[in-house]
PDB file of C-alpha atoms in Angstrom:
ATOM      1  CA  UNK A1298       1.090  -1.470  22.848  1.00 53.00           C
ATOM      2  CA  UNK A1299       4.620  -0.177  24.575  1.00 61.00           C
ATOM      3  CA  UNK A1300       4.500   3.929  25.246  1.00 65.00           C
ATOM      4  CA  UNK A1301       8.199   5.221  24.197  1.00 59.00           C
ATOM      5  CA  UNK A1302       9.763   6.656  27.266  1.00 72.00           C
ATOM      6  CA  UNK A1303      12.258   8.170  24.929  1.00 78.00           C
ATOM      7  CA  UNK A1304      12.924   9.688  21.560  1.00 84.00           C
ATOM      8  CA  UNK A1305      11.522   7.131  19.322  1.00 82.00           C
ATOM      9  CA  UNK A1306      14.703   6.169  16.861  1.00 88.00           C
ATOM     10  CA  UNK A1307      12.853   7.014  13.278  1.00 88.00           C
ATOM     11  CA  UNK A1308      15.707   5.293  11.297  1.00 92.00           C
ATOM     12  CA  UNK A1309      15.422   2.428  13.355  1.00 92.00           C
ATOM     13  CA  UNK A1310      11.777   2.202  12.966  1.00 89.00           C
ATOM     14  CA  UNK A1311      11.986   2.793   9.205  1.00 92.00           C
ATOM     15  CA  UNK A1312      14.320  -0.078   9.037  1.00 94.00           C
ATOM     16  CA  UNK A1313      12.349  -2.377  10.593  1.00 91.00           C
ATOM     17  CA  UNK A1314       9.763  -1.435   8.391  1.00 91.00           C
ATOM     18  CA  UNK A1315      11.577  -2.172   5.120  1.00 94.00           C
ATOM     19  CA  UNK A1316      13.440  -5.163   6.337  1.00 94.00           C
ATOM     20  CA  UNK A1317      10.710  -6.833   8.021  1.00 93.00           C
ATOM     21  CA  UNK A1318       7.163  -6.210   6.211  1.00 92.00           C
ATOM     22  CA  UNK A1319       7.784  -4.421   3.421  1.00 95.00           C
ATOM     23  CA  UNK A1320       9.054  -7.992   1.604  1.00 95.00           C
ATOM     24  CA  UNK A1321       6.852  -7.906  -1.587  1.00 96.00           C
ATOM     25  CA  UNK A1322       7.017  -6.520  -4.527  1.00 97.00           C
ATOM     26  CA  UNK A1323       4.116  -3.845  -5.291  1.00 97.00           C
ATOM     27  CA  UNK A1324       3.243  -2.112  -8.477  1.00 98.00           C
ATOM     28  CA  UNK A1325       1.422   1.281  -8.570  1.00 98.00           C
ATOM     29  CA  UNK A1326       0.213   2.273 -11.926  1.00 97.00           C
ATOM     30  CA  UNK A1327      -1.948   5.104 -13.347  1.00 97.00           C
ATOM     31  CA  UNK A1328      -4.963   5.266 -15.980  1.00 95.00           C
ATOM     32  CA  UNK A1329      -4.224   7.140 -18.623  1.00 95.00           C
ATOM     33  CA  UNK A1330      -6.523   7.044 -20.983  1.00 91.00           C
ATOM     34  CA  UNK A1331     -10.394   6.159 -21.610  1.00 93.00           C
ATOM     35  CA  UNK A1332     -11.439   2.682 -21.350  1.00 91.00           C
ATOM     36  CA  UNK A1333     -12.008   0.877 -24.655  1.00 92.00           C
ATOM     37  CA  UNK A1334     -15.504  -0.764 -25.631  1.00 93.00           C
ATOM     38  CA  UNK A1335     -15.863  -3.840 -27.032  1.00 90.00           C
ATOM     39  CA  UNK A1336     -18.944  -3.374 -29.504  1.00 92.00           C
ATOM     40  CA  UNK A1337     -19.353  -7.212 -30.071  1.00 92.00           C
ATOM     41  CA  UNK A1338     -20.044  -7.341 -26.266  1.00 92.00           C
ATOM     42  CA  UNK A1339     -21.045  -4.129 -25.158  1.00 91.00           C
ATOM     43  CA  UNK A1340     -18.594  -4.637 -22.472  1.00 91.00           C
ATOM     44  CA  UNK A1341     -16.213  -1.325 -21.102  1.00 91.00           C
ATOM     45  CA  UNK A1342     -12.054  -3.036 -20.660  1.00 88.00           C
ATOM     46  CA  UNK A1343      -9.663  -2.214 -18.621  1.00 87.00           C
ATOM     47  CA  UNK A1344      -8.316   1.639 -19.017  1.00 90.00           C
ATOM     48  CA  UNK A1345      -4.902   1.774 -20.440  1.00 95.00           C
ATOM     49  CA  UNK A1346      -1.964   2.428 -17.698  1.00 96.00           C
ATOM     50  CA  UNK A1347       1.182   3.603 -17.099  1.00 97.00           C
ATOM     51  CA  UNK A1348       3.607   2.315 -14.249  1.00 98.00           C
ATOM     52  CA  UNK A1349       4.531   4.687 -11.655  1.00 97.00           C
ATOM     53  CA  UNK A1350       6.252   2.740  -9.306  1.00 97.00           C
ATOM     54  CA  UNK A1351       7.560  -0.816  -8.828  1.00 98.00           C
ATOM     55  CA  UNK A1352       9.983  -2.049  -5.648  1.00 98.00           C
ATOM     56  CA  UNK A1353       9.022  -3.323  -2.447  1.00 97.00           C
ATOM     57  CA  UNK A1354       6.340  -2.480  -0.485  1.00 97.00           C
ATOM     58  CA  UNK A1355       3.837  -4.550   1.180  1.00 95.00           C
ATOM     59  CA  UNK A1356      -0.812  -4.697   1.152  1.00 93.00           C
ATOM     60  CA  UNK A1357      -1.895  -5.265   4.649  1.00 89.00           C
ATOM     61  CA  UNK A1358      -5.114  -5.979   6.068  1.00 83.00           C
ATOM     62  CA  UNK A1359      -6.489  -3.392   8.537  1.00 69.00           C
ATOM     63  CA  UNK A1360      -5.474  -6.508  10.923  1.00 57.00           C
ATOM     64  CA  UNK A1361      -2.140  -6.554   9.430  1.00 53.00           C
ATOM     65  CA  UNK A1362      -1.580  -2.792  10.053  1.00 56.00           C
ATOM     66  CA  UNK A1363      -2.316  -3.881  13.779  1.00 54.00           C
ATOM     67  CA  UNK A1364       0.249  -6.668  14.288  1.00 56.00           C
ATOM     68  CA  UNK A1365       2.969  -4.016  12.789  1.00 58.00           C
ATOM     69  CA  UNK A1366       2.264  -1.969  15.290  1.00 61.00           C
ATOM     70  CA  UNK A1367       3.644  -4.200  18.173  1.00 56.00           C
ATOM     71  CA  UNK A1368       6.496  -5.035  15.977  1.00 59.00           C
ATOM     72  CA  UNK A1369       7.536  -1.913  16.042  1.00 60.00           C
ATOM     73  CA  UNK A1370       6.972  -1.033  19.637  1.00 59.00           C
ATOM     74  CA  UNK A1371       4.110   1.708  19.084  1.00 58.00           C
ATOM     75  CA  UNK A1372       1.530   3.428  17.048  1.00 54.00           C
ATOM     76  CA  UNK A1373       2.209   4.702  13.448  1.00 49.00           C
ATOM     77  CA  UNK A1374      -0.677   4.602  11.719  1.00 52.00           C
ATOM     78  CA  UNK A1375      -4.193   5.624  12.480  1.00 52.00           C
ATOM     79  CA  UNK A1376      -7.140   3.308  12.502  1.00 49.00           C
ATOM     80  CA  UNK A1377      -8.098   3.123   9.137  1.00 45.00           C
ATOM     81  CA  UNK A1378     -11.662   3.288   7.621  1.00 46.00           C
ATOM     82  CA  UNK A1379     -10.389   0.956   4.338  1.00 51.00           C
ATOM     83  CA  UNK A1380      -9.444  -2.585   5.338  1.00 76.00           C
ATOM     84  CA  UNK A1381      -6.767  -2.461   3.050  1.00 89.00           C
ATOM     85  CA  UNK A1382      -3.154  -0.280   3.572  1.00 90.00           C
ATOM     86  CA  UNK A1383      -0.468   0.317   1.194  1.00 94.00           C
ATOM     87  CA  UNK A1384       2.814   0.282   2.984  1.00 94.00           C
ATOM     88  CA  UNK A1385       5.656   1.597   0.805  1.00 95.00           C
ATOM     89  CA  UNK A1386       9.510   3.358   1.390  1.00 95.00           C
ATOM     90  CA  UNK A1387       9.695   6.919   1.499  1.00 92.00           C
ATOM     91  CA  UNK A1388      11.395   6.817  -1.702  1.00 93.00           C
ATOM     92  CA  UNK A1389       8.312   5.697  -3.081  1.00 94.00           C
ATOM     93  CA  UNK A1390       6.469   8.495  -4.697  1.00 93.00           C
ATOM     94  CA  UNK A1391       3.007   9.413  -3.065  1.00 89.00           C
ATOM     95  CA  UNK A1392       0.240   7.226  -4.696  1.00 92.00           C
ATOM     96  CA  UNK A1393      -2.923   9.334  -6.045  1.00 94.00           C
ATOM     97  CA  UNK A1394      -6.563   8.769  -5.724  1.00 94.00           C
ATOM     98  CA  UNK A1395      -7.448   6.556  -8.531  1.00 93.00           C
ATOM     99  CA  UNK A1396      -3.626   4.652  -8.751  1.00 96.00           C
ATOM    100  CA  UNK A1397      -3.704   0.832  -9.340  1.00 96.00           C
ATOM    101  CA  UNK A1398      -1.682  -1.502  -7.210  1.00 96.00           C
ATOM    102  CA  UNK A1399      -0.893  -4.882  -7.955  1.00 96.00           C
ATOM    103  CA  UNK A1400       1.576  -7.468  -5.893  1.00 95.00           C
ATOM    104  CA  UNK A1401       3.949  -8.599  -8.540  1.00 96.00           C
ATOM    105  CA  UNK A1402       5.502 -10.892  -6.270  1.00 96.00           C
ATOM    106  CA  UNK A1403       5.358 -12.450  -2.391  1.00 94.00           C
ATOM    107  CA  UNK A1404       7.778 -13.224   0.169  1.00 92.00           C
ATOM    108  CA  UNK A1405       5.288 -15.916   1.371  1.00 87.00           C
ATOM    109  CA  UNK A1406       3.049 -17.774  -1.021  1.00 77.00           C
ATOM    110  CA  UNK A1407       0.894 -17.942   1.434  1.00 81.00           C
ATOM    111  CA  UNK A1408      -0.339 -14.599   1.844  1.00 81.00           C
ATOM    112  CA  UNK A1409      -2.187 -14.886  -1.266  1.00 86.00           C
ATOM    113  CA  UNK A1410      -2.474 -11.212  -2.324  1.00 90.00           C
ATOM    114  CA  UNK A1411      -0.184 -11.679  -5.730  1.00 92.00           C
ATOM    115  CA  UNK A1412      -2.055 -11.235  -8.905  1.00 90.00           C
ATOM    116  CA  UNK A1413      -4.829  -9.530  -6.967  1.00 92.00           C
ATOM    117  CA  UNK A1414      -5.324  -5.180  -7.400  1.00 93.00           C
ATOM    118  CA  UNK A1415      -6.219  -2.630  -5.175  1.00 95.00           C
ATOM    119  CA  UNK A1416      -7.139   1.292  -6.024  1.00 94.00           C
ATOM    120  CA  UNK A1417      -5.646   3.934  -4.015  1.00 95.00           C
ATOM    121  CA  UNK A1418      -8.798   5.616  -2.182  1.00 91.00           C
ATOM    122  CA  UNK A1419      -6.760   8.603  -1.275  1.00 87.00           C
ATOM    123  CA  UNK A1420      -3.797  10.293  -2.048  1.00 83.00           C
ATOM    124  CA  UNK A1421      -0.951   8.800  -0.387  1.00 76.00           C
ATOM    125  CA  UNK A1422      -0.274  10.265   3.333  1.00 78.00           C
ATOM    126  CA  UNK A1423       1.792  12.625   4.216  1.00 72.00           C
ATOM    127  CA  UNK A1424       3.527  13.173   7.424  1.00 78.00           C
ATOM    128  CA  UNK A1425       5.573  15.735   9.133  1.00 79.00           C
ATOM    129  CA  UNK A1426       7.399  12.741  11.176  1.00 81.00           C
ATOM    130  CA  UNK A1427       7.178   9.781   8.611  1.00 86.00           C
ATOM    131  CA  UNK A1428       8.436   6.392   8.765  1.00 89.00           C
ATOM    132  CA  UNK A1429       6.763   4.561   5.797  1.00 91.00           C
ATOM    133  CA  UNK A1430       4.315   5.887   2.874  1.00 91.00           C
ATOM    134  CA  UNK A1431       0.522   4.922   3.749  1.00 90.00           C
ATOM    135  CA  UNK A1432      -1.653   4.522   1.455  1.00 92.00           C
ATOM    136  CA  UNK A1433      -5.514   3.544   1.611  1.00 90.00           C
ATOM    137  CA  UNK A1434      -6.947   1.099  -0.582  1.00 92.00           C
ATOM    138  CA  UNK A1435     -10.084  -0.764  -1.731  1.00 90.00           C
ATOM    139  CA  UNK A1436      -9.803  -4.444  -3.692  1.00 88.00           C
ATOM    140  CA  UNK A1437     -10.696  -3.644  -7.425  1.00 87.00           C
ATOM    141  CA  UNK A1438     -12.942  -7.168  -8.044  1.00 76.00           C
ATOM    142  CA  UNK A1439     -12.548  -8.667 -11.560  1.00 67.00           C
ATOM    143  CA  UNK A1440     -15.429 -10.422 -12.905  1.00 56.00           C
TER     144      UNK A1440
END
């Protein structure tokens, strides 16, 4: 990891950011409503949601979170408890605890998050000096 002898260039960092990992397309949506129960079954679905957000954005692995830190020449983010990071623009609106977040779409096919969900663990963070909304997340597993 470099240590900025200068004034670290936030636009230029920012940039980076959007043009470089955040390639995917993420949705965040919200629960709205109370799960429905399937009395053949017995079985609780899937609560009904609304979409919040939709644009790019990228789901990065607490080793992911790591590399981006090199590419942008120093630390952003703190270590992170959740192996799982939500890395949206600042025009994105602040995720809240609970919010579900699904890659619509990849850049690489590859990376094999799209299809898969996540739930926002907290709300989104908040900075002072921001370059990117954070948000930590936790893989929702579908039986």
């Amino acid at each position: 990891m470099s240590t900025p002898t200068g004034p670290v260039d936030l636009e230029a960092v920012q940039h980076t950011l959007e043009t470089t990992v955040m390639v995917d397309e993420v949705r965040i949506s919200r629960p709205t409503g109370t799960p429905p129960l399937d009395v053949a079954t017995g079985l609780v679905g899937p609560a009904p949601t609304t979409t919040v957000w939709q644009g790019a954005g990228a789901v990065l692995s607490a080793h992911g979170l790591a590399a981006v830190e090199h590419l942008v020449g120093g630390r952003w983010l703190e270590d992170t408890a959740s192996w799982y990071g939500l890395v949206t623009p600042l025009s994105a609106p602040l995720p809240q605890r609970g919010d579900l977040v699904t890659v619509v779409a990849a850049k690489s096919p590859a990376g094999g998050t799209v299809g898969r969900t996540w739930q926002a663990l907290d709300p989104g963070e908040a900075s002072t000096v921001a370059v990117a909304r954070i948000t930590r997340l936790d893989e929702v597993v579908t039986a």
